[in-house]
Coordinates of C-alpha atoms and ligand atoms in Angstrom, one line a residue:
M256 CA -55.1 -23.4 75.9
M257 CA -52.5 -21.3 74.2
A258 CA -49.1 -22.8 74.8
A259 CA -48.1 -19.3 73.7
A260 CA -48.8 -18.1 77.1
S261 CA -47.5 -21.0 79.1
S262 CA -44.1 -19.8 80.2
Q263 CA -45.6 -16.5 81.3
F264 CA -47.9 -18.0 83.9
S265 CA -47.0 -19.6 87.1
G266 CA -50.4 -19.9 88.7
V267 CA -50.3 -16.4 90.1
K268 CA -52.9 -13.7 90.1
T269 CA -50.8 -10.9 89.0
P270 CA -50.2 -11.0 85.3
P271 CA -46.6 -11.0 84.2
S272 CA -45.0 -7.9 82.9
R273 CA -45.9 -6.8 79.4
S274 CA -44.1 -8.9 76.9
F275 CA -44.5 -7.5 73.4
P276 CA -43.4 -9.7 70.6
K277 CA -41.5 -7.8 68.0
Q278 CA -44.4 -7.6 65.6
T279 CA -46.7 -6.0 68.2
S280 CA -44.7 -2.8 68.2
L281 CA -45.9 0.2 66.1
H282 CA -45.7 -1.2 62.6
S283 CA -44.4 1.1 59.9
R284 CA -47.3 1.9 57.7
S285 CA -45.0 3.1 55.0
A286 CA -44.1 -0.5 54.3
F287 CA -47.4 -1.0 52.6
S288 CA -46.2 0.9 49.6
S289 CA -43.2 -1.3 49.0
Q290 CA -43.2 -4.2 46.6
L291 CA -45.1 -7.3 47.6
S292 CA -42.9 -9.8 49.4
F293 CA -44.6 -12.5 51.4
G294 CA -41.9 -15.0 52.0
T295 CA -40.6 -17.7 49.7
F296 CA -43.7 -19.8 49.0
Q297 CA -43.8 -21.1 45.5
S298 CA -47.3 -22.3 44.8
P299 CA -50.0 -19.7 45.2
N300 CA -52.6 -22.3 44.7
Y301 CA -54.0 -23.8 47.8
S302 CA -55.3 -27.4 47.6
K303 CA -56.6 -29.7 50.3
S304 CA -53.3 -31.6 50.1
N305 CA -51.6 -28.5 51.6
R306 CA -53.4 -29.2 54.8
S307 CA -50.8 -31.7 56.0
L308 CA -48.6 -28.6 56.3
F309 CA -50.9 -27.3 59.0
T310 CA -51.5 -30.5 60.9
R311 CA -48.0 -31.7 61.6
H312 CA -48.2 -30.7 65.2
C313 CA -50.6 -32.8 67.2
C314 CA -52.9 -31.0 69.6
K315 CA -51.5 -31.1 73.1
N316 CA -53.2 -28.3 74.9
T317 CA -52.4 -26.4 78.0
V318 CA -55.5 -25.5 79.9
F319 CA -56.1 -22.3 81.9
K320 CA -59.0 -21.5 84.1
V321 CA -59.9 -17.9 84.1
S322 CA -62.0 -15.8 86.4
C323 CA -63.5 -12.6 85.2
E324 CA -63.8 -10.2 88.1
G325 CA -64.2 -6.5 87.7
G326 CA -63.7 -6.9 84.0
N327 CA -60.2 -8.3 84.5
V328 CA -59.0 -11.7 83.5
D329 CA -56.9 -13.3 86.2
V330 CA -55.3 -16.7 85.7
I331 CA -56.3 -18.6 88.8
Q332 CA -55.1 -22.0 87.8
R333 CA -52.9 -23.5 85.2
N334 CA -53.3 -27.2 84.4
K335 CA -50.4 -28.2 82.3
I336 CA -51.5 -31.3 80.4
E337 CA -48.4 -31.8 78.3
K338 CA -44.9 -30.5 79.1
S339 CA -44.2 -27.7 76.8
T340 CA -41.7 -24.9 76.8
L341 CA -42.2 -21.6 75.1
G342 CA -40.6 -21.4 71.7
E343 CA -41.1 -25.2 71.3
A344 CA -44.5 -25.1 69.7
K345 CA -46.6 -28.1 70.7
N346 CA -49.9 -26.7 69.6
E347 CA -51.2 -25.6 66.3
L348 CA -53.5 -22.8 65.6
T349 CA -57.0 -24.3 65.7
C350 CA -59.7 -21.9 64.7
V351 CA -60.5 -18.3 63.7
M352 CA -62.7 -16.0 65.7
K353 CA -63.9 -12.8 64.2
F354 CA -65.3 -10.0 66.3
G355 CA -67.2 -7.3 64.6
G356 CA -67.3 -3.6 65.4
S357 CA -70.1 -3.9 67.9
S358 CA -68.1 -6.6 69.8
V359 CA -65.1 -4.3 70.4
A360 CA -66.8 -1.0 70.6
S361 CA -65.3 0.0 74.0
A362 CA -62.7 -0.9 76.6
E363 CA -65.4 -2.9 78.5
R364 CA -66.3 -4.8 75.4
M365 CA -62.7 -5.6 74.6
R366 CA -62.2 -7.0 78.1
E367 CA -65.3 -9.1 77.7
V368 CA -64.0 -10.4 74.3
A369 CA -60.7 -11.2 75.9
D370 CA -62.5 -13.2 78.6
L371 CA -64.5 -14.9 75.9
I372 CA -61.5 -15.9 73.9
L373 CA -59.8 -17.2 77.1
S374 CA -62.8 -19.3 78.0
F375 CA -62.1 -21.5 74.9
T376 CA -59.5 -23.4 76.8
N377 CA -59.1 -26.0 74.0
E378 CA -58.5 -23.5 71.2
S379 CA -55.5 -21.7 69.9
P380 CA -57.4 -19.1 67.8
V381 CA -56.5 -16.6 65.2
I382 CA -58.4 -13.4 66.1
V383 CA -59.8 -11.1 63.4
L384 CA -61.1 -7.7 64.6
S385 CA -63.1 -5.0 62.9
A386 CA -62.8 -1.3 63.7
M387 CA -64.2 -0.2 67.1
G388 CA -68.0 0.5 66.9
K389 CA -68.9 2.9 64.1
T390 CA -65.3 4.0 63.5
T391 CA -65.5 3.1 59.8
N392 CA -68.5 5.3 59.2
K393 CA -66.9 8.1 61.2
L394 CA -63.7 7.9 59.1
L395 CA -65.7 8.1 55.9
L396 CA -67.6 11.1 57.2
A397 CA -64.4 12.8 58.3
G398 CA -63.0 12.2 54.8
E399 CA -66.1 13.7 53.1
K400 CA -65.9 16.8 55.4
A401 CA -62.2 17.2 54.7
V402 CA -62.8 17.5 51.0
S403 CA -64.7 20.7 51.5
C404 CA -63.7 22.2 54.9
G405 CA -60.3 23.7 54.1
V406 CA -57.0 22.6 55.6
N407 CA -57.3 24.9 58.6
K408 CA -60.6 23.4 59.7
V409 CA -59.5 19.8 59.6
D410 CA -58.6 19.8 63.3
D411 CA -62.2 20.8 64.1
I412 CA -63.8 17.9 62.3
E413 CA -66.1 16.4 64.9
E414 CA -65.5 12.8 63.7
L415 CA -61.8 13.2 64.0
S416 CA -62.1 14.3 67.6
F417 CA -64.4 11.5 68.3
I418 CA -62.0 8.9 66.9
K419 CA -59.1 10.3 68.7
E420 CA -61.0 10.4 72.0
L421 CA -62.4 6.9 71.6
H422 CA -59.1 5.2 70.9
R423 CA -57.1 7.1 73.5
R424 CA -59.7 6.6 76.2
T425 CA -59.9 2.9 75.3
A426 CA -56.2 2.5 75.6
D427 CA -56.2 4.4 79.0
E428 CA -59.1 2.3 80.3
L429 CA -57.4 -0.9 79.4
G430 CA -54.2 0.3 80.9
V431 CA -52.1 0.1 77.7
D432 CA -49.8 2.8 76.5
R433 CA -51.5 5.4 74.3
L434 CA -48.4 5.4 72.2
I435 CA -49.8 2.3 70.6
V436 CA -52.3 4.5 68.6
D437 CA -50.8 7.9 68.8
G438 CA -48.7 7.5 65.7
H439 CA -51.8 6.4 63.7
L440 CA -53.9 9.2 65.0
E441 CA -51.3 11.7 64.0
E442 CA -51.0 10.1 60.6
L443 CA -54.8 10.1 60.2
Q444 CA -54.9 13.8 60.9
Q445 CA -52.2 14.4 58.3
L446 CA -54.1 12.4 55.8
L447 CA -57.2 14.4 56.3
K448 CA -55.2 17.6 55.8
G449 CA -53.9 16.1 52.6
I450 CA -57.5 15.4 51.4
A451 CA -58.5 18.9 52.4
M452 CA -55.6 20.3 50.4
M453 CA -56.4 18.2 47.3
K454 CA -60.1 18.8 47.8
E455 CA -60.5 15.3 46.5
L456 CA -61.2 11.9 48.0
T457 CA -60.3 9.1 45.6
L458 CA -61.4 5.5 46.2
R459 CA -57.7 4.6 46.8
T460 CA -57.4 7.2 49.5
T461 CA -60.8 6.2 51.0
D462 CA -59.4 2.7 51.6
Y463 CA -56.2 4.1 53.2
L464 CA -58.4 6.4 55.3
V465 CA -60.7 3.6 56.6
S466 CA -57.8 1.3 57.3
F467 CA -56.9 3.3 60.4
G468 CA -59.9 1.8 62.2
E469 CA -58.8 -1.8 62.0
C470 CA -55.1 -0.9 62.4
M471 CA -55.9 0.8 65.7
S472 CA -58.4 -1.7 67.2
T473 CA -56.1 -4.6 66.7
R474 CA -53.1 -2.8 68.2
I475 CA -55.1 -1.8 71.3
F476 CA -56.5 -5.3 71.7
A477 CA -53.1 -7.1 71.2
A478 CA -51.5 -4.7 73.7
Y479 CA -54.3 -5.5 76.2
L480 CA -53.8 -9.3 75.9
N481 CA -50.1 -8.8 76.4
K482 CA -50.7 -6.7 79.4
I483 CA -52.8 -9.3 81.1
G484 CA -50.2 -11.9 80.3
V485 CA -51.6 -13.6 77.2
K486 CA -49.0 -13.4 74.5
A487 CA -50.5 -11.8 71.4
R488 CA -49.1 -10.5 68.1
Q489 CA -50.7 -7.8 66.0
Y490 CA -50.8 -8.2 62.2
D491 CA -51.9 -5.8 59.5
A492 CA -53.5 -8.0 56.9
F493 CA -51.9 -6.0 54.1
E494 CA -48.5 -7.0 55.5
I495 CA -49.0 -10.7 55.8
G496 CA -50.2 -11.8 52.4
F497 CA -53.8 -10.6 51.9
I498 CA -53.4 -10.0 48.2
T499 CA -56.4 -8.5 46.4
T500 CA -57.5 -7.0 43.1
D501 CA -57.0 -3.3 42.9
D502 CA -60.8 -2.6 43.1
F503 CA -60.5 0.0 45.8
T504 CA -63.4 -0.1 48.3
N505 CA -64.6 -3.5 47.0
A506 CA -61.5 -5.6 46.3
D507 CA -61.6 -9.4 45.8
I508 CA -59.1 -11.7 47.5
L509 CA -56.7 -13.4 45.1
E510 CA -55.8 -17.1 45.3
A511 CA -52.1 -16.5 46.3
T512 CA -53.4 -15.1 49.6
Y513 CA -54.1 -18.6 51.1
A514 CA -50.6 -19.9 50.9
A515 CA -49.0 -16.6 51.9
V516 CA -51.2 -16.1 54.9
A517 CA -50.9 -19.7 56.1
K518 CA -47.1 -19.6 55.8
R519 CA -46.7 -16.4 57.7
L520 CA -49.1 -17.3 60.5
N521 CA -47.8 -20.8 60.9
D522 CA -44.2 -19.8 60.7
D523 CA -44.6 -17.2 63.4
W524 CA -46.6 -19.5 65.6
N525 CA -44.1 -22.3 65.3
S526 CA -41.1 -20.1 66.0
D527 CA -42.7 -17.9 68.8
P528 CA -46.3 -18.8 69.6
A529 CA -48.5 -15.8 70.3
I530 CA -52.2 -15.3 69.5
P531 CA -52.4 -13.6 66.1
I532 CA -54.6 -10.5 66.1
V533 CA -55.3 -9.7 62.5
T534 CA -57.0 -6.6 61.0
G535 CA -60.2 -7.5 59.2
F536 CA -61.4 -5.8 56.1
L537 CA -58.0 -4.9 54.7
G538 CA -55.8 -6.2 51.9
K539 CA -53.0 -5.1 49.5
G540 CA -53.7 -4.5 45.8
W541 CA -51.5 -6.8 43.8
R542 CA -50.6 -4.1 41.2
S543 CA -50.8 -0.9 43.2
C544 CA -49.4 -2.4 46.5
A545 CA -51.7 0.1 48.2
I546 CA -54.1 -0.8 51.0
T547 CA -57.5 -2.1 49.7
T548 CA -60.7 -2.9 51.5
L549 CA -63.0 -5.9 50.9
G550 CA -66.3 -4.0 50.9
R551 CA -68.4 -3.1 54.0
G552 CA -68.5 -5.8 56.5
G553 CA -65.4 -7.4 54.9
S554 CA -63.9 -8.7 58.1
D555 CA -66.2 -11.7 57.8
L556 CA -64.4 -12.5 54.6
T557 CA -61.0 -12.0 56.2
A558 CA -62.0 -14.6 58.8
T559 CA -63.2 -17.2 56.3
T560 CA -60.1 -16.6 54.2
I561 CA -57.9 -17.4 57.2
G562 CA -60.1 -20.4 58.0
K563 CA -59.5 -21.8 54.6
A564 CA -55.9 -20.9 54.4
L565 CA -55.0 -22.7 57.6
G566 CA -57.4 -25.6 57.0
F567 CA -59.2 -25.0 60.3
R568 CA -62.1 -27.1 61.5
E569 CA -64.3 -24.1 62.4
I570 CA -64.7 -20.5 61.7
Q571 CA -66.5 -18.4 64.3
V572 CA -68.0 -15.0 63.5
W573 CA -69.1 -13.1 66.7
K574 CA -71.8 -10.5 66.3
D575 CA -74.2 -8.6 68.4
V576 CA -77.2 -10.9 67.6
D577 CA -78.0 -14.5 68.5
G578 CA -76.9 -15.7 65.0
V579 CA -78.5 -15.3 61.6
L580 CA -82.1 -14.3 62.3
T581 CA -85.3 -15.0 60.4
C582 CA -85.3 -11.3 59.3
D583 CA -83.5 -8.1 60.1
P584 CA -84.3 -7.3 63.8
N585 CA -84.3 -3.6 63.1
I586 CA -87.4 -4.2 60.9
Y587 CA -89.0 -6.8 63.1
P588 CA -87.6 -7.2 66.7
R589 CA -89.3 -10.6 67.1
A590 CA -87.0 -12.2 64.5
E591 CA -85.6 -15.5 65.7
P592 CA -82.3 -17.2 65.3
V593 CA -82.0 -19.7 62.5
P594 CA -80.1 -22.7 63.9
Y595 CA -78.7 -24.2 60.7
L596 CA -78.0 -22.9 57.2
T597 CA -76.2 -24.2 54.2
F598 CA -73.4 -22.2 52.6
D599 CA -75.7 -21.6 49.7
E600 CA -78.5 -20.3 51.9
A601 CA -76.1 -18.0 53.8
A602 CA -74.5 -16.7 50.7
E603 CA -77.8 -16.0 49.1
L604 CA -79.1 -14.3 52.2
A605 CA -75.9 -12.1 52.4
Y606 CA -76.1 -11.3 48.7
C607 CA -79.8 -10.4 49.0
G608 CA -78.8 -7.7 51.5
A609 CA -78.8 -9.2 55.0
Q610 CA -76.2 -7.1 56.7
V611 CA -75.2 -9.9 59.1
L612 CA -72.8 -11.6 56.7
H613 CA -70.5 -10.2 54.0
P614 CA -71.7 -11.4 50.5
Q615 CA -68.4 -13.1 49.6
S616 CA -67.6 -14.5 53.0
M617 CA -69.1 -17.9 52.4
R618 CA -66.9 -18.6 49.4
P619 CA -63.7 -19.6 51.2
A620 CA -65.7 -21.6 53.8
R621 CA -67.5 -23.5 51.1
E622 CA -64.3 -24.2 49.1
G623 CA -62.6 -25.4 52.2
D624 CA -65.7 -27.1 53.5
I625 CA -65.2 -25.4 56.9
P626 CA -68.3 -24.9 59.1
V627 CA -69.0 -21.3 60.0
R628 CA -70.6 -20.5 63.4
V629 CA -72.3 -17.2 63.9
K630 CA -72.4 -16.3 67.6
N631 CA -73.4 -13.4 69.8
S632 CA -70.5 -11.9 71.8
Y633 CA -73.1 -10.3 74.1
N634 CA -74.8 -13.6 74.8
P635 CA -72.2 -16.4 74.2
K636 CA -74.4 -19.1 75.6
A637 CA -76.9 -18.7 72.8
P638 CA -76.3 -21.6 70.3
G639 CA -76.0 -19.2 67.3
T640 CA -76.2 -20.4 63.7
L641 CA -74.2 -23.2 62.2
I642 CA -73.5 -22.9 58.5
T643 CA -72.4 -26.1 56.7
R644 CA -72.3 -27.6 53.2
S645 CA -75.6 -29.5 53.7
R646 CA -78.3 -29.9 56.3
D647 CA -81.4 -31.9 56.8
M648 CA -83.9 -30.1 54.5
S649 CA -86.8 -32.6 55.1
K650 CA -88.6 -30.2 57.4
A651 CA -87.2 -26.9 56.1
G652 CA -89.6 -24.4 54.7
L653 CA -88.7 -20.7 54.7
T654 CA -85.5 -19.9 56.5
S655 CA -85.2 -16.1 56.4
I656 CA -86.7 -13.0 54.9
V657 CA -84.3 -10.4 53.6
L658 CA -85.1 -6.8 52.5
K659 CA -83.0 -4.7 50.1
R660 CA -84.3 -1.1 49.9
N661 CA -83.9 1.7 47.5
V662 CA -83.5 -0.4 44.4
T663 CA -83.9 0.8 40.9
M664 CA -85.9 -1.3 38.5
L665 CA -86.0 -1.2 34.7
D666 CA -88.7 -2.5 32.4
I667 CA -87.2 -2.9 29.0
V668 CA -89.5 -3.8 26.1
S669 CA -88.0 -4.7 22.7
T670 CA -88.8 -2.5 19.7
R671 CA -88.2 -5.7 17.7
M672 CA -85.2 -4.2 15.9
L673 CA -83.3 -7.3 17.0
G674 CA -84.3 -11.0 17.3
Q675 CA -84.8 -12.4 20.8
F676 CA -81.2 -13.6 21.3
G677 CA -79.7 -10.4 19.9
F678 CA -82.0 -8.4 22.2
L679 CA -81.0 -10.1 25.4
A680 CA -77.3 -10.0 24.4
K681 CA -77.4 -6.3 23.5
V682 CA -79.2 -5.4 26.8
F683 CA -76.7 -7.1 28.9
S684 CA -73.7 -5.9 27.0
I685 CA -74.9 -2.3 27.7
F686 CA -74.7 -3.1 31.4
E687 CA -71.3 -4.7 31.0
D688 CA -69.9 -1.7 29.1
L689 CA -71.2 0.7 31.8
G690 CA -69.9 -1.6 34.7
I691 CA -73.2 -1.8 36.4
S692 CA -74.3 -5.1 38.0
V693 CA -77.7 -6.5 37.4
D694 CA -79.5 -8.1 40.3
V695 CA -82.9 -9.7 39.9
V696 CA -84.0 -10.5 36.4
A697 CA -87.2 -11.7 34.8
T698 CA -87.6 -12.1 31.0
S699 CA -90.2 -12.9 28.4
E700 CA -89.5 -13.1 24.7
V701 CA -89.7 -9.4 24.1
S702 CA -89.2 -7.8 27.5
I703 CA -86.8 -7.8 30.4
S704 CA -87.5 -6.5 33.9
L705 CA -84.4 -6.2 36.1
T706 CA -83.1 -4.5 39.1
L707 CA -79.8 -2.8 39.3
D708 CA -77.3 -3.6 42.1
P709 CA -75.6 -0.6 43.5
S710 CA -73.6 -2.7 46.0
K711 CA -70.5 -2.7 43.9
L712 CA -70.4 1.0 44.5
W713 CA -70.6 1.0 48.2
S714 CA -69.6 4.5 49.0
R715 CA -72.2 6.1 46.7
E716 CA -75.6 5.3 45.4
L717 CA -76.0 4.6 41.7
I718 CA -76.0 8.2 40.6
Q719 CA -78.6 9.7 38.4
Q720 CA -76.1 10.5 35.6
E721 CA -75.2 6.8 35.3
L722 CA -78.9 5.9 35.2
D723 CA -79.6 8.4 32.5
H724 CA -76.8 7.0 30.5
V725 CA -78.1 3.4 30.8
V726 CA -81.6 4.5 29.7
E727 CA -80.2 6.5 26.8
E728 CA -78.3 3.4 25.5
L729 CA -81.2 1.0 26.0
E730 CA -83.6 3.3 24.3
K731 CA -81.7 2.7 21.0
I732 CA -83.3 -0.8 21.0
A733 CA -86.2 -0.7 23.4
I734 CA -88.9 1.2 25.2
V735 CA -87.6 1.7 28.7
N736 CA -89.4 2.4 31.9
L737 CA -87.2 3.5 34.9
L738 CA -88.8 2.7 38.2
Q739 CA -87.1 4.0 41.4
H740 CA -87.7 3.5 45.1
R741 CA -88.4 -0.2 44.9
S742 CA -87.5 -2.9 47.4
I743 CA -86.6 -6.5 46.9
I744 CA -88.0 -9.0 49.4
S745 CA -86.1 -12.2 49.2
L746 CA -87.5 -15.4 50.6
I747 CA -84.7 -17.7 51.4
G748 CA -85.4 -21.4 52.0
N749 CA -86.3 -24.7 50.6
V750 CA -87.5 -23.9 47.2
K751 CA -88.5 -27.5 46.7
R752 CA -91.5 -26.1 48.5
S753 CA -91.7 -23.0 46.4
S754 CA -95.4 -23.5 45.4
L755 CA -96.3 -23.6 49.1
I756 CA -94.1 -20.7 49.9
L757 CA -95.5 -18.6 47.1
E758 CA -99.1 -19.5 47.8
K759 CA -98.7 -18.3 51.4
A760 CA -96.6 -15.2 50.4
F761 CA -99.1 -14.1 47.8
H762 CA -102.0 -14.7 50.2
V763 CA -100.3 -12.5 52.8
L764 CA -99.5 -9.8 50.3
R765 CA -103.0 -9.8 48.8
I766 CA -104.7 -9.3 52.2
N767 CA -102.2 -6.5 52.9
G768 CA -103.2 -4.9 49.6
V769 CA -99.7 -5.1 48.1
N770 CA -99.1 -5.5 44.4
V771 CA -95.9 -7.5 43.5
Q772 CA -94.2 -5.8 40.5
M773 CA -91.7 -8.5 39.7
I774 CA -90.9 -12.0 40.8
S775 CA -87.9 -14.2 40.2
Q776 CA -86.7 -17.5 41.5
G777 CA -83.0 -17.8 41.8
A778 CA -81.1 -20.5 39.9
S779 CA -79.5 -21.6 43.1
K780 CA -83.0 -22.7 44.2
V781 CA -82.8 -21.2 47.6
N782 CA -84.3 -17.8 46.9
I783 CA -87.5 -16.3 45.6
S784 CA -87.4 -12.5 45.1
L785 CA -90.4 -10.2 45.0
V786 CA -90.2 -6.5 44.0
V787 CA -92.5 -4.1 45.8
N788 CA -92.7 -0.4 46.4
D789 CA -90.2 0.9 49.0
N790 CA -93.0 2.4 51.2
E791 CA -94.8 -0.9 51.5
A792 CA -91.7 -3.1 52.0
E793 CA -91.2 -3.1 55.8
Q794 CA -94.9 -3.7 56.4
C795 CA -94.7 -6.7 54.0
V796 CA -91.7 -8.2 55.7
R797 CA -93.5 -7.9 59.1
A798 CA -96.7 -9.5 57.7
L799 CA -94.7 -12.3 56.0
H800 CA -92.7 -13.0 59.1
A801 CA -95.8 -13.3 61.2
A802 CA -97.4 -15.7 58.7
F803 CA -94.3 -17.9 58.1
F804 CA -92.7 -18.0 61.5
E805 CA -95.4 -17.2 64.0
S806 CA -98.3 -19.3 62.8
E807 CA -98.9 -23.0 63.1
L808 CA -99.4 -23.4 59.4
P809 CA -96.8 -25.5 57.5
C810 CA -93.6 -24.2 55.7
G811 CA -92.6 -21.5 58.2
S812 CA -90.0 -23.6 59.9
A813 CA -86.5 -22.1 60.1
N814 CA -85.1 -25.6 61.0
Ligands
ADP107 N1 -81.1 -11.7 59.1 C1 -80.4 -11.1 60.0 N2 -79.9 -11.8 61.0 C2 -79.1 -11.2 61.9 N3 -78.7 -9.9 61.9 C3 -79.2 -9.1 60.9 C4 -80.0 -9.7 59.9 N4 -80.3 -8.7 59.0 C5 -79.7 -7.6 59.4 N5 -79.0 -7.8 60.6 C6 -78.2 -6.8 61.3 O1 -76.8 -7.2 61.2 C7 -76.2 -6.8 62.4 C8 -74.9 -7.7 62.6 O2 -74.1 -7.5 61.5 P1 -72.8 -6.5 61.6 O3 -73.3 -5.2 62.0 O4 -72.1 -6.6 60.3 O5 -72.1 -7.2 62.8 P2 -70.6 -7.0 63.2 O6 -70.3 -5.6 63.1 O7 -70.7 -7.4 64.7 O8 -69.8 -7.9 62.4 C9 -77.2 -7.0 63.5 O9 -77.0 -6.2 64.6 C10 -78.5 -6.7 62.8 O10 -78.9 -5.4 63.1
PHD108 N1 -65.1 -1.9 59.8 C1 -65.5 -2.4 58.5 C2 -65.4 -3.9 58.3 C3 -66.3 -4.8 59.1 O1 -66.3 -6.0 58.8 O2 -67.0 -4.2 60.1 P1 -68.1 -5.1 60.9 O3 -67.5 -6.4 61.3 O4 -68.3 -4.2 62.2 O5 -69.3 -5.2 60.1 C4 -66.9 -1.9 58.2 O6 -67.5 -1.2 59.1 O7 -67.5 -2.2 57.2

């Protein structure tokens, strides 16, 4: 594996001296505010025909065997299959591996992840990392506290101390120079002082604030790989062509990203091979040129975007669970891995609120027709979940149960001031004008029931003021009933068996004394949504799980 490392190893136990490629050094963050300049590519539109660009080097791998003793990776044997000299790239990048926050939460975890990567002897991967552990949450909390604590108290913010301590300790424990993160930690502190001074945290600043997490985890990890003799190069996604909309905190990736990222990663690899370590979650707004984020859990999307951009044959997302499970293990610990899913099922599951995948992450994989494998970095032997365009549905019944809590529901009944078409159009135009996404919808000729999706506003709940405004507008044409504290239970699976699934689901809910307040079957035909009260929802999920996945009766197969 990794011709990048070939000249550095000579079959010895002691790793060679640290060899940082230029890009691994502390990157100037101020560069992000400059104009976009991502090389000289002409066509921002990626098409399958571009793939030839990425496959011109045939795969001639160099294989290393690694032993993992005391948490360290030592190269104990090098089997050179094909003669290759460093700088003369014989290999191509072959896949992308994304590791989430839980996979890189500590020095020990980073060592294990490094071992894991090195165990894939036939791959030359691009690595995408999230921020360490719960760093993103801590950064957000620190930002909130800074708004009201006063400049002099910023140094005392508990979360700031935690983040400093975590990153410095991790660098120390991995034996890499603290300097690799010291500049960022200093800049973070200054930023929090700025927020305290302004007494304001805008969405733009929020994205800049949370970006420190990924910028630091990737620097530490790349430095560690270099330290153990595996040549790696750190990249900030906002510097290598991740071009997004300017929707701070929830930006969308723009088409030009694919060509830009492919060009940068391939060019660097071909001229000086080193494992790319890329920040997940981050991008650069195409108008503002400021750092943007892709929404919570957005590193999954970074990984699938790279997978499509480089035309890889596989995208791996490494989590802390044995794949996508039959339901959230926090609700029901006996949830089981789902071995196969289609892109549509996975997208629906993510959209319905399963935290395990970012809602938009399936889009690039589907467009590029690249399989996504969800694996457990704590249990790499587990087969995980394979997500592909299609799968054998002949035996498939229900695949997974997803719960989205704390949803607001609206019952809107026409006062018949408008005809049916006019009524529906008016209702939806009100939501459009107010920029609020509608989630589950059920209609009759004169009434609409719908739930509101607060996910586009990830840093805050749909606030009461906005809700009051919606109701006020709707009351001009309808009688409106606002129902809060509802949950959506989504049944994802083979809706060709919807009658069977519904029969069983309603039986379970009836014997549990639960009244379903709204039901909707998604047009994508992989999802049935049921709305129930928040306080009954978890119990419902557990009962449904037991009935569908733990009984011998038909249609509970996750296969
Ligand atoms: N259906 C599900 N399958 C698997 N995990 C789920 C599911 N629903 C919720 N989760 C939660 O998602 C977590 C994994 O997602 P996430 O925290 O984003 O991982 P990472 O940070 O490693 O990318 C799991 O630890 C689990 O608690
Ligand atoms: N760190 C970001 C992005 C991300 O994808 O994280 P994770 O892979 O740990 O879910 C977040 O917490 O949202």
